[in-house]
PDB file of C-alpha atoms in Angstrom:
ATOM      1  CA  GLU X   1    -113.954  66.454   1.460  1.00 89.00           C
ATOM      2  CA  ILE X   2    -110.372  67.461   0.461  1.00 92.00           C
ATOM      3  CA  GLU X   3    -109.399  67.622   4.143  1.00 92.00           C
ATOM      4  CA  ALA X   4    -111.054  64.371   4.796  1.00 92.00           C
ATOM      5  CA  LYS X   5    -109.423  62.843   1.873  1.00 92.00           C
ATOM      6  CA  TYR X   6    -105.750  64.071   2.852  1.00 94.00           C
ATOM      7  CA  THR X   7    -106.465  63.114   6.374  1.00 94.00           C
ATOM      8  CA  LYS X   8    -107.204  59.584   5.165  1.00 93.00           C
ATOM      9  CA  LYS X   9    -104.180  59.569   2.993  1.00 92.00           C
ATOM     10  CA  MET X  10    -102.124  60.862   5.856  1.00 94.00           C
ATOM     11  CA  GLN X  11    -103.552  58.186   8.061  1.00 94.00           C
ATOM     12  CA  VAL X  12    -102.700  55.551   5.389  1.00 94.00           C
ATOM     13  CA  LEU X  13     -99.282  56.925   4.964  1.00 94.00           C
ATOM     14  CA  ARG X  14     -98.801  57.031   8.742  1.00 93.00           C
ATOM     15  CA  ASP X  15     -99.777  53.328   9.121  1.00 94.00           C
ATOM     16  CA  GLU X  16     -97.383  52.452   6.192  1.00 94.00           C
ATOM     17  CA  LEU X  17     -94.630  54.429   7.870  1.00 94.00           C
ATOM     18  CA  ASP X  18     -95.372  52.931  11.136  1.00 94.00           C
ATOM     19  CA  LEU X  19     -95.222  49.458   9.593  1.00 95.00           C
ATOM     20  CA  ARG X  20     -92.139  50.005   7.962  1.00 93.00           C
ATOM     21  CA  ARG X  21     -90.480  51.530  11.142  1.00 94.00           C
ATOM     22  CA  LYS X  22     -91.579  48.181  13.044  1.00 94.00           C
ATOM     23  CA  THR X  23     -90.270  46.198  10.036  1.00 94.00           C
ATOM     24  CA  GLU X  24     -87.030  47.970  10.468  1.00 94.00           C
ATOM     25  CA  ILE X  25     -86.786  47.888  14.036  1.00 95.00           C
ATOM     26  CA  TYR X  26     -87.484  44.203  13.804  1.00 94.00           C
ATOM     27  CA  GLU X  27     -84.819  43.582  11.166  1.00 94.00           C
ATOM     28  CA  VAL X  28     -82.389  45.564  13.266  1.00 94.00           C
ATOM     29  CA  GLU X  29     -83.183  43.603  16.354  1.00 94.00           C
ATOM     30  CA  GLU X  30     -82.780  40.437  14.347  1.00 94.00           C
ATOM     31  CA  ARG X  31     -79.293  41.798  13.024  1.00 93.00           C
ATOM     32  CA  LYS X  32     -78.334  42.720  16.648  1.00 94.00           C
ATOM     33  CA  ASN X  33     -79.255  39.403  18.116  1.00 94.00           C
ATOM     34  CA  SER X  34     -77.411  37.466  15.287  1.00 93.00           C
ATOM     35  CA  HIS X  35     -74.474  39.718  15.883  1.00 94.00           C
ATOM     36  CA  ILE X  36     -74.607  39.100  19.660  1.00 95.00           C
ATOM     37  CA  SER X  37     -74.950  35.362  19.042  1.00 94.00           C
ATOM     38  CA  GLU X  38     -71.838  35.400  16.699  1.00 94.00           C
ATOM     39  CA  LEU X  39     -69.770  37.397  19.310  1.00 95.00           C
ATOM     40  CA  MET X  40     -70.716  34.990  21.893  1.00 95.00           C
ATOM     41  CA  ARG X  41     -69.668  32.135  19.803  1.00 93.00           C
ATOM     42  CA  ASN X  42     -66.407  33.916  18.976  1.00 94.00           C
ATOM     43  CA  HIS X  43     -65.825  34.857  22.489  1.00 94.00           C
ATOM     44  CA  GLU X  44     -66.635  31.187  23.700  1.00 93.00           C
ATOM     45  CA  LYS X  45     -64.168  29.865  20.984  1.00 92.00           C
ATOM     46  CA  ALA X  46     -61.521  32.398  21.874  1.00 92.00           C
ATOM     47  CA  PHE X  47     -61.917  31.478  25.655  1.00 93.00           C
ATOM     48  CA  ASN X  48     -61.764  27.765  24.764  1.00 94.00           C
ATOM     49  CA  ASP X  49     -58.586  28.496  22.716  1.00 93.00           C
ATOM     50  CA  ILE X  50     -57.135  30.472  25.513  1.00 92.00           C
ATOM     51  CA  LYS X  51     -58.067  27.761  28.039  1.00 91.00           C
ATOM     52  CA  ASN X  52     -56.572  25.086  25.798  1.00 93.00           C
ATOM     53  CA  TYR X  53     -53.413  27.252  25.270  1.00 92.00           C
ATOM     54  CA  TYR X  54     -52.830  27.813  29.053  1.00 92.00           C
ATOM     55  CA  ASN X  55     -53.483  24.137  29.694  1.00 93.00           C
ATOM     56  CA  ASP X  56     -51.057  23.053  27.173  1.00 92.00           C
ATOM     57  CA  ILE X  57     -48.428  25.544  28.690  1.00 92.00           C
ATOM     58  CA  THR X  58     -49.226  24.380  32.269  1.00 93.00           C
ATOM     59  CA  LEU X  59     -48.773  20.881  31.246  1.00 93.00           C
ATOM     60  CA  LYS X  60     -45.497  21.559  29.434  1.00 91.00           C
ATOM     61  CA  ASN X  61     -44.346  23.544  32.437  1.00 93.00           C
ATOM     62  CA  LEU X  62     -45.219  20.611  34.711  1.00 93.00           C
ATOM     63  CA  ALA X  63     -43.381  18.384  32.405  1.00 92.00           C
ATOM     64  CA  LEU X  64     -40.400  20.912  32.226  1.00 93.00           C
ATOM     65  CA  ILE X  65     -40.456  21.044  36.153  1.00 93.00           C
ATOM     66  CA  SER X  66     -40.305  17.155  36.336  1.00 92.00           C
ATOM     67  CA  LEU X  67     -37.443  17.178  33.662  1.00 93.00           C
ATOM     68  CA  LEU X  68     -35.668  19.851  35.670  1.00 94.00           C
ATOM     69  CA  LYS X  69     -36.066  17.910  38.895  1.00 92.00           C
ATOM     70  CA  GLU X  70     -34.587  14.856  37.240  1.00 92.00           C
ATOM     71  CA  GLN X  71     -31.678  16.915  35.775  1.00 92.00           C
ATOM     72  CA  ILE X  72     -31.091  18.367  39.300  1.00 93.00           C
ATOM     73  CA  GLU X  73     -30.986  15.009  40.703  1.00 92.00           C
ATOM     74  CA  GLU X  74     -28.589  14.030  37.926  1.00 92.00           C
ATOM     75  CA  MET X  75     -26.443  17.099  38.510  1.00 93.00           C
ATOM     76  CA  LYS X  76     -26.315  16.336  42.288  1.00 92.00           C
ATOM     77  CA  LYS X  77     -25.140  12.728  41.520  1.00 92.00           C
ATOM     78  CA  LYS X  78     -22.626  14.130  39.032  1.00 92.00           C
ATOM     79  CA  GLU X  79     -21.596  16.578  41.659  1.00 92.00           C
ATOM     80  CA  ASN X  80     -20.961  13.730  44.198  1.00 92.00           C
ATOM     81  CA  HIS X  81     -19.201  11.987  41.691  1.00 91.00           C
ATOM     82  CA  LEU X  82     -17.123  15.019  40.689  1.00 91.00           C
ATOM     83  CA  GLU X  83     -16.350  15.528  44.322  1.00 91.00           C
ATOM     84  CA  LYS X  84     -14.962  12.050  44.596  1.00 91.00           C
ATOM     85  CA  GLU X  85     -13.036  12.583  41.570  1.00 90.00           C
ATOM     86  CA  LYS X  86     -11.640  15.634  42.752  1.00 88.00           C
ATOM     87  CA  ALA X  87     -10.478  13.896  45.882  1.00 88.00           C
ATOM     88  CA  ASP X  88      -8.792  11.280  43.823  1.00 87.00           C
ATOM     89  CA  VAL X  89      -7.228  13.788  41.564  1.00 84.00           C
ATOM     90  CA  LEU X  90      -5.854  15.617  44.675  1.00 85.00           C
ATOM     91  CA  LEU X  91      -4.468  12.553  45.869  1.00 86.00           C
ATOM     92  CA  GLN X  92      -2.929  11.858  42.499  1.00 81.00           C
ATOM     93  CA  ASN X  93      -1.644  15.434  42.234  1.00 78.00           C
ATOM     94  CA  LYS X  94       0.278  14.614  45.448  1.00 81.00           C
ATOM     95  CA  GLN X  95       1.537  11.613  44.099  1.00 80.00           C
ATOM     96  CA  LEU X  96       2.572  13.122  40.769  1.00 76.00           C
ATOM     97  CA  LYS X  97       4.609  16.050  42.191  1.00 80.00           C
ATOM     98  CA  GLU X  98       7.703  14.119  41.581  1.00 79.00           C
ATOM     99  CA  PRO X  99       6.937  13.042  37.945  1.00 75.00           C
ATOM    100  CA  LEU X 100       5.834  16.497  37.421  1.00 76.00           C
ATOM    101  CA  GLN X 101       9.324  17.719  38.411  1.00 80.00           C
ATOM    102  CA  GLN X 102      10.914  15.235  36.178  1.00 81.00           C
ATOM    103  CA  ALA X 103       8.491  16.456  33.334  1.00 78.00           C
ATOM    104  CA  GLN X 104       9.612  19.987  34.005  1.00 81.00           C
ATOM    105  CA  GLU X 105      13.111  19.012  33.700  1.00 84.00           C
ATOM    106  CA  GLN X 106      12.318  17.353  30.397  1.00 83.00           C
ATOM    107  CA  VAL X 107      10.521  20.428  29.221  1.00 82.00           C
ATOM    108  CA  PHE X 108      13.720  22.299  29.941  1.00 82.00           C
ATOM    109  CA  GLU X 109      15.616  19.984  27.996  1.00 83.00           C
ATOM    110  CA  LEU X 110      13.241  20.134  25.028  1.00 81.00           C
ATOM    111  CA  GLN X 111      13.203  23.845  25.150  1.00 80.00           C
ATOM    112  CA  LYS X 112      17.017  23.647  24.531  1.00 80.00           C
ATOM    113  CA  LYS X 113      16.328  21.355  21.744  1.00 77.00           C
ATOM    114  CA  LEU X 114      13.573  23.805  20.424  1.00 76.00           C
ATOM    115  CA  ALA X 115      16.253  26.280  19.865  1.00 74.00           C
ATOM    116  CA  HIS X 116      17.589  24.185  16.891  1.00 73.00           C
ATOM    117  CA  TYR X 117      13.885  24.042  15.345  1.00 73.00           C
ATOM    118  CA  ASP X 118      14.748  26.484  12.732  1.00 75.00           C
ATOM    119  CA  LYS X 119      17.556  24.316  11.487  1.00 76.00           C
ATOM    120  CA  ASP X 120      15.389  21.322  11.601  1.00 75.00           C
ATOM    121  CA  LYS X 121      12.641  23.206   9.777  1.00 78.00           C
ATOM    122  CA  GLU X 122      14.848  24.197   6.894  1.00 81.00           C
ATOM    123  CA  ALA X 123      16.194  20.595   6.823  1.00 80.00           C
ATOM    124  CA  LEU X 124      12.724  19.333   6.776  1.00 82.00           C
ATOM    125  CA  THR X 125      11.908  21.871   3.680  1.00 85.00           C
ATOM    126  CA  ASN X 126      14.880  20.639   1.817  1.00 87.00           C
ATOM    127  CA  THR X 127      14.055  17.012   2.519  1.00 86.00           C
ATOM    128  CA  LYS X 128      10.413  17.551   1.356  1.00 86.00           C
ATOM    129  CA  ALA X 129      11.887  19.214  -1.719  1.00 87.00           C
ATOM    130  CA  ARG X 130      14.209  16.079  -2.157  1.00 86.00           C
ATOM    131  CA  LEU X 131      11.143  13.955  -1.480  1.00 87.00           C
ATOM    132  CA  LYS X 132       9.176  15.481  -4.447  1.00 87.00           C
ATOM    133  CA  VAL X 133      12.188  14.936  -6.718  1.00 87.00           C
ATOM    134  CA  THR X 134      12.406  11.389  -5.487  1.00 86.00           C
ATOM    135  CA  GLN X 135       8.664  10.755  -5.882  1.00 86.00           C
ATOM    136  CA  LYS X 136       8.860  11.963  -9.438  1.00 87.00           C
ATOM    137  CA  GLU X 137      11.921   9.717 -10.098  1.00 87.00           C
ATOM    138  CA  LEU X 138       9.870   6.891  -8.383  1.00 86.00           C
ATOM    139  CA  LYS X 139       7.126   7.415 -10.896  1.00 86.00           C
ATOM    140  CA  ASP X 140       9.527   7.402 -13.794  1.00 87.00           C
ATOM    141  CA  LEU X 141      11.145   4.164 -12.376  1.00 85.00           C
ATOM    142  CA  GLN X 142       7.683   2.595 -11.844  1.00 85.00           C
ATOM    143  CA  TRP X 143       6.886   3.471 -15.483  1.00 87.00           C
ATOM    144  CA  GLU X 144      10.222   2.044 -16.442  1.00 84.00           C
ATOM    145  CA  HIS X 145       9.512  -1.072 -14.179  1.00 81.00           C
ATOM    146  CA  GLU X 146       6.342  -1.694 -16.142  1.00 85.00           C
ATOM    147  CA  VAL X 147       8.173  -1.580 -19.308  1.00 85.00           C
ATOM    148  CA  LEU X 148      11.015  -3.664 -18.151  1.00 80.00           C
ATOM    149  CA  GLU X 149       8.550  -6.190 -16.864  1.00 82.00           C
ATOM    150  CA  GLN X 150       6.836  -6.428 -20.078  1.00 86.00           C
ATOM    151  CA  ARG X 151      10.395  -6.842 -21.644  1.00 80.00           C
ATOM    152  CA  PHE X 152      11.285  -9.335 -18.840  1.00 76.00           C
ATOM    153  CA  SER X 153       8.296 -11.495 -19.722  1.00 81.00           C
ATOM    154  CA  LYS X 154       9.290 -11.549 -23.275  1.00 82.00           C
ATOM    155  CA  VAL X 155      13.052 -12.145 -22.469  1.00 69.00           C
ATOM    156  CA  GLN X 156      11.886 -14.818 -19.827  1.00 73.00           C
ATOM    157  CA  ALA X 157      10.167 -16.847 -22.634  1.00 78.00           C
ATOM    158  CA  GLU X 158      13.326 -16.513 -24.797  1.00 77.00           C
ATOM    159  CA  ARG X 159      15.414 -17.510 -21.681  1.00 68.00           C
ATOM    160  CA  ASP X 160      13.275 -20.635 -21.145  1.00 73.00           C
ATOM    161  CA  GLU X 161      13.568 -21.673 -24.770  1.00 77.00           C
ATOM    162  CA  LEU X 162      17.343 -20.946 -24.612  1.00 71.00           C
ATOM    163  CA  TYR X 163      17.760 -22.799 -21.516  1.00 66.00           C
ATOM    164  CA  GLN X 164      16.330 -25.933 -22.852  1.00 75.00           C
ATOM    165  CA  LYS X 165      18.397 -25.548 -25.963  1.00 75.00           C
ATOM    166  CA  PHE X 166      21.626 -24.948 -23.886  1.00 63.00           C
ATOM    167  CA  THR X 167      20.922 -27.724 -21.498  1.00 69.00           C
ATOM    168  CA  LYS X 168      20.452 -30.221 -24.413  1.00 75.00           C
ATOM    169  CA  ALA X 169      23.549 -28.800 -26.148  1.00 67.00           C
ATOM    170  CA  ILE X 170      25.651 -29.024 -22.967  1.00 66.00           C
ATOM    171  CA  ASN X 171      24.670 -32.536 -22.393  1.00 70.00           C
ATOM    172  CA  GLU X 172      25.662 -33.462 -25.861  1.00 74.00           C
ATOM    173  CA  VAL X 173      28.999 -31.649 -25.909  1.00 65.00           C
ATOM    174  CA  GLN X 174      29.902 -32.885 -22.482  1.00 66.00           C
ATOM    175  CA  GLN X 175      29.332 -36.351 -23.417  1.00 74.00           C
ATOM    176  CA  LYS X 176      31.392 -35.985 -26.718  1.00 73.00           C
ATOM    177  CA  THR X 177      34.410 -33.973 -25.041  1.00 69.00           C
ATOM    178  CA  GLY X 178      34.296 -36.388 -22.011  1.00 69.00           C
ATOM    179  CA  PHE X 179      34.569 -39.489 -24.170  1.00 75.00           C
ATOM    180  CA  LYS X 180      37.214 -37.745 -26.446  1.00 73.00           C
ATOM    181  CA  ASN X 181      39.316 -36.603 -23.284  1.00 70.00           C
ATOM    182  CA  LEU X 182      39.155 -40.036 -21.835  1.00 76.00           C
ATOM    183  CA  LEU X 183      40.531 -41.625 -25.048  1.00 78.00           C
ATOM    184  CA  LEU X 184      43.364 -39.148 -25.244  1.00 74.00           C
ATOM    185  CA  GLU X 185      44.146 -39.291 -21.700  1.00 76.00           C
ATOM    186  CA  ARG X 186      44.339 -43.129 -21.894  1.00 79.00           C
ATOM    187  CA  LYS X 187      46.435 -42.999 -25.188  1.00 78.00           C
ATOM    188  CA  LEU X 188      48.876 -40.484 -23.606  1.00 75.00           C
ATOM    189  CA  LYS X 189      49.211 -42.666 -20.529  1.00 79.00           C
ATOM    190  CA  GLY X 190      49.848 -45.783 -22.709  1.00 77.00           C
ATOM    191  CA  LEU X 191      52.546 -43.806 -24.638  1.00 74.00           C
ATOM    192  CA  LEU X 192      54.217 -42.619 -21.325  1.00 74.00           C
ATOM    193  CA  SER X 193      54.159 -46.065 -19.897  1.00 77.00           C
ATOM    194  CA  VAL X 194      55.745 -47.456 -23.188  1.00 73.00           C
ATOM    195  CA  LEU X 195      58.318 -44.906 -23.114  1.00 71.00           C
ATOM    196  CA  GLU X 196      59.210 -45.583 -19.584  1.00 75.00           C
ATOM    197  CA  LYS X 197      59.454 -49.139 -20.432  1.00 75.00           C
ATOM    198  CA  LYS X 198      61.728 -48.422 -23.401  1.00 70.00           C
ATOM    199  CA  GLU X 199      64.070 -46.336 -21.495  1.00 68.00           C
ATOM    200  CA  VAL X 200      64.537 -49.075 -18.958  1.00 69.00           C
ATOM    201  CA  GLU X 201      65.072 -51.691 -21.616  1.00 70.00           C
ATOM    202  CA  LEU X 202      67.702 -49.297 -23.210  1.00 65.00           C
ATOM    203  CA  SER X 203      69.450 -48.726 -19.931  1.00 66.00           C
ATOM    204  CA  GLU X 204      69.590 -52.347 -19.489  1.00 65.00           C
ATOM    205  CA  VAL X 205      70.935 -52.838 -22.956  1.00 61.00           C
ATOM    206  CA  PHE X 206      73.557 -50.287 -22.498  1.00 58.00           C
ATOM    207  CA  ALA X 207      74.617 -51.812 -19.117  1.00 62.00           C
ATOM    208  CA  ALA X 208      74.650 -55.312 -20.689  1.00 62.00           C
ATOM    209  CA  SER X 209      76.554 -54.638 -23.813  1.00 57.00           C
ATOM    210  CA  ASN X 210      80.114 -53.534 -24.159  1.00 55.00           C
ATOM    211  CA  LEU X 211      79.698 -51.338 -27.393  1.00 50.00           C
ATOM    212  CA  ASP X 212      82.663 -49.097 -28.385  1.00 56.00           C
ATOM    213  CA  PRO X 213      82.046 -45.444 -27.835  1.00 56.00           C
ATOM    214  CA  GLY X 214      81.508 -44.670 -31.726  1.00 62.00           C
ATOM    215  CA  ALA X 215      78.742 -47.359 -31.837  1.00 59.00           C
ATOM    216  CA  LEU X 216      77.312 -46.133 -28.651  1.00 55.00           C
ATOM    217  CA  SER X 217      77.187 -42.585 -29.729  1.00 64.00           C
ATOM    218  CA  LEU X 218      75.527 -43.740 -33.070  1.00 66.00           C
ATOM    219  CA  VAL X 219      73.024 -45.805 -31.058  1.00 58.00           C
ATOM    220  CA  SER X 220      72.435 -42.725 -28.819  1.00 62.00           C
ATOM    221  CA  HIS X 221      71.745 -40.458 -31.725  1.00 68.00           C
ATOM    222  CA  LYS X 222      69.233 -42.887 -33.053  1.00 70.00           C
ATOM    223  CA  LEU X 223      67.794 -43.305 -29.759  1.00 65.00           C
ATOM    224  CA  GLU X 224      67.419 -39.414 -29.381  1.00 72.00           C
ATOM    225  CA  ASP X 225      65.860 -39.097 -32.679  1.00 75.00           C
ATOM    226  CA  VAL X 226      63.178 -41.819 -31.725  1.00 71.00           C
ATOM    227  CA  LEU X 227      62.725 -40.097 -28.393  1.00 71.00           C
ATOM    228  CA  ASN X 228      62.351 -36.679 -30.101  1.00 77.00           C
ATOM    229  CA  SER X 229      59.844 -38.184 -32.401  1.00 79.00           C
ATOM    230  CA  LYS X 230      57.891 -39.725 -29.523  1.00 74.00           C
ATOM    231  CA  ASN X 231      58.088 -36.551 -27.541  1.00 77.00           C
ATOM    232  CA  THR X 232      56.816 -34.634 -30.547  1.00 84.00           C
ATOM    233  CA  THR X 233      53.894 -37.038 -30.713  1.00 80.00           C
ATOM    234  CA  ILE X 234      53.208 -36.645 -27.105  1.00 79.00           C
ATOM    235  CA  LYS X 235      53.557 -32.754 -27.327  1.00 80.00           C
ATOM    236  CA  ASP X 236      51.068 -32.975 -30.199  1.00 81.00           C
ATOM    237  CA  LEU X 237      48.672 -35.182 -28.238  1.00 80.00           C
ATOM    238  CA  GLN X 238      48.876 -32.844 -25.320  1.00 78.00           C
ATOM    239  CA  PHE X 239      48.320 -29.756 -27.630  1.00 83.00           C
ATOM    240  CA  GLN X 240      45.271 -31.540 -29.000  1.00 81.00           C
ATOM    241  CA  LEU X 241      44.209 -32.479 -25.428  1.00 79.00           C
ATOM    242  CA  ALA X 242      44.700 -28.869 -24.327  1.00 81.00           C
ATOM    243  CA  GLN X 243      42.590 -27.587 -27.259  1.00 80.00           C
ATOM    244  CA  VAL X 244      39.623 -29.751 -26.624  1.00 80.00           C
ATOM    245  CA  CYS X 245      39.639 -28.894 -22.785  1.00 78.00           C
ATOM    246  CA  LYS X 246      39.992 -25.213 -23.503  1.00 81.00           C
ATOM    247  CA  ALA X 247      37.189 -25.447 -26.083  1.00 79.00           C
ATOM    248  CA  HIS X 248      35.072 -27.339 -23.486  1.00 77.00           C
ATOM    249  CA  ASN X 249      35.843 -24.867 -20.695  1.00 79.00           C
ATOM    250  CA  ASP X 250      35.176 -21.741 -23.029  1.00 81.00           C
ATOM    251  CA  MET X 251      31.826 -23.357 -23.982  1.00 80.00           C
ATOM    252  CA  LEU X 252      31.081 -23.706 -20.124  1.00 76.00           C
ATOM    253  CA  GLN X 253      31.958 -20.113 -19.536  1.00 80.00           C
ATOM    254  CA  THR X 254      29.885 -18.848 -22.507  1.00 80.00           C
ATOM    255  CA  PHE X 255      27.132 -20.960 -21.189  1.00 76.00           C
ATOM    256  CA  GLU X 256      27.329 -19.643 -17.538  1.00 76.00           C
ATOM    257  CA  ALA X 257      27.516 -16.046 -18.926  1.00 78.00           C
ATOM    258  CA  LYS X 258      24.453 -16.557 -20.887  1.00 76.00           C
ATOM    259  CA  LEU X 259      22.549 -18.057 -17.961  1.00 73.00           C
ATOM    260  CA  THR X 260      23.718 -14.964 -15.809  1.00 76.00           C
ATOM    261  CA  ALA X 261      22.740 -12.417 -18.429  1.00 76.00           C
ATOM    262  CA  PHE X 262      19.077 -13.991 -18.518  1.00 72.00           C
ATOM    263  CA  GLY X 263      19.117 -14.150 -14.589  1.00 71.00           C
ATOM    264  CA  ILE X 264      19.166 -17.864 -14.359  1.00 69.00           C
ATOM    265  CA  PRO X 265      20.881 -19.063 -11.154  1.00 68.00           C
ATOM    266  CA  LEU X 266      23.442 -21.875 -11.894  1.00 64.00           C
ATOM    267  CA  ASP X 267      21.739 -24.028  -9.305  1.00 66.00           C
ATOM    268  CA  ASN X 268      18.710 -24.322 -11.394  1.00 61.00           C
ATOM    269  CA  LEU X 269      20.472 -26.605 -13.874  1.00 58.00           C
ATOM    270  CA  GLY X 270      20.020 -29.606 -11.671  1.00 56.00           C
ATOM    271  CA  PHE X 271      23.758 -30.609 -12.221  1.00 53.00           C
ATOM    272  CA  LYS X 272      27.130 -29.161 -12.043  1.00 57.00           C
ATOM    273  CA  PRO X 273      28.918 -28.813 -15.456  1.00 56.00           C
ATOM    274  CA  LEU X 274      32.324 -30.525 -15.237  1.00 57.00           C
ATOM    275  CA  ALA X 275      35.204 -28.081 -16.185  1.00 58.00           C
ATOM    276  CA  SER X 276      38.083 -30.147 -17.914  1.00 58.00           C
ATOM    277  CA  SER X 277      41.532 -29.639 -16.673  1.00 59.00           C
ATOM    278  CA  VAL X 278      44.539 -29.707 -19.007  1.00 52.00           C
ATOM    279  CA  LEU X 279      46.746 -32.773 -18.225  1.00 46.00           C
ATOM    280  CA  GLY X 280      49.837 -31.676 -16.331  1.00 45.00           C
ATOM    281  CA  GLN X 281      48.254 -28.387 -14.904  1.00 43.00           C
TER     282      GLN X 281
END
């Protein structure tokens, strides 16, 4: 019974172990088939990737070959063109031999001049130093120029105002002095004319009368007194006329000096001031 019992248990155990072995074999086969399928898919993908990669390389190489062929054609054209240019250049070289000789002579002359380069360079350095100083002075002058422009604007306004005042004053003074000069000149001419007439009449009287020397001397003294009085009057009138003319001329000189100081040309007046000349000068 015990042997039958354990034989039965052993059979059951053997069946269970056989079933477990089959199950494990089935699972191993399933994993193997799955792994094989995955490997096949990976190999297929890798094959396709490699195929696409080499296809791309092939296409790129074909495009590169086409491009290189085009470049070769362009290079051949350029080579032909360069050959033509080379022929032209050779011809030009033959034609330029004489200018080349002249240029070489000029180079020789320039090399002589180059010997003085150090002196010129030193002079250039000194000139640059002076240029910096001059530029600084220029900046200072520009600043002063701006200040002077502002002052000039102010002075110009004052000048315009003074110009109007001087123009008005010179017109008034010129009218007054001109009128006074005219009166004095007419008066002086009248007195001179009267004096000449009196001298003529006196000469005629002396010639016509038979006066004795004493009476003639007395008449001569009286006549000299009258003449001296008239001459004194004439001199006084001439002195007054000279004073008026001098005052007029001094006023014109002052006016012209003011215009020059303010930078106004005399031509801008619109008229030429009349300078009075002293009678007899």
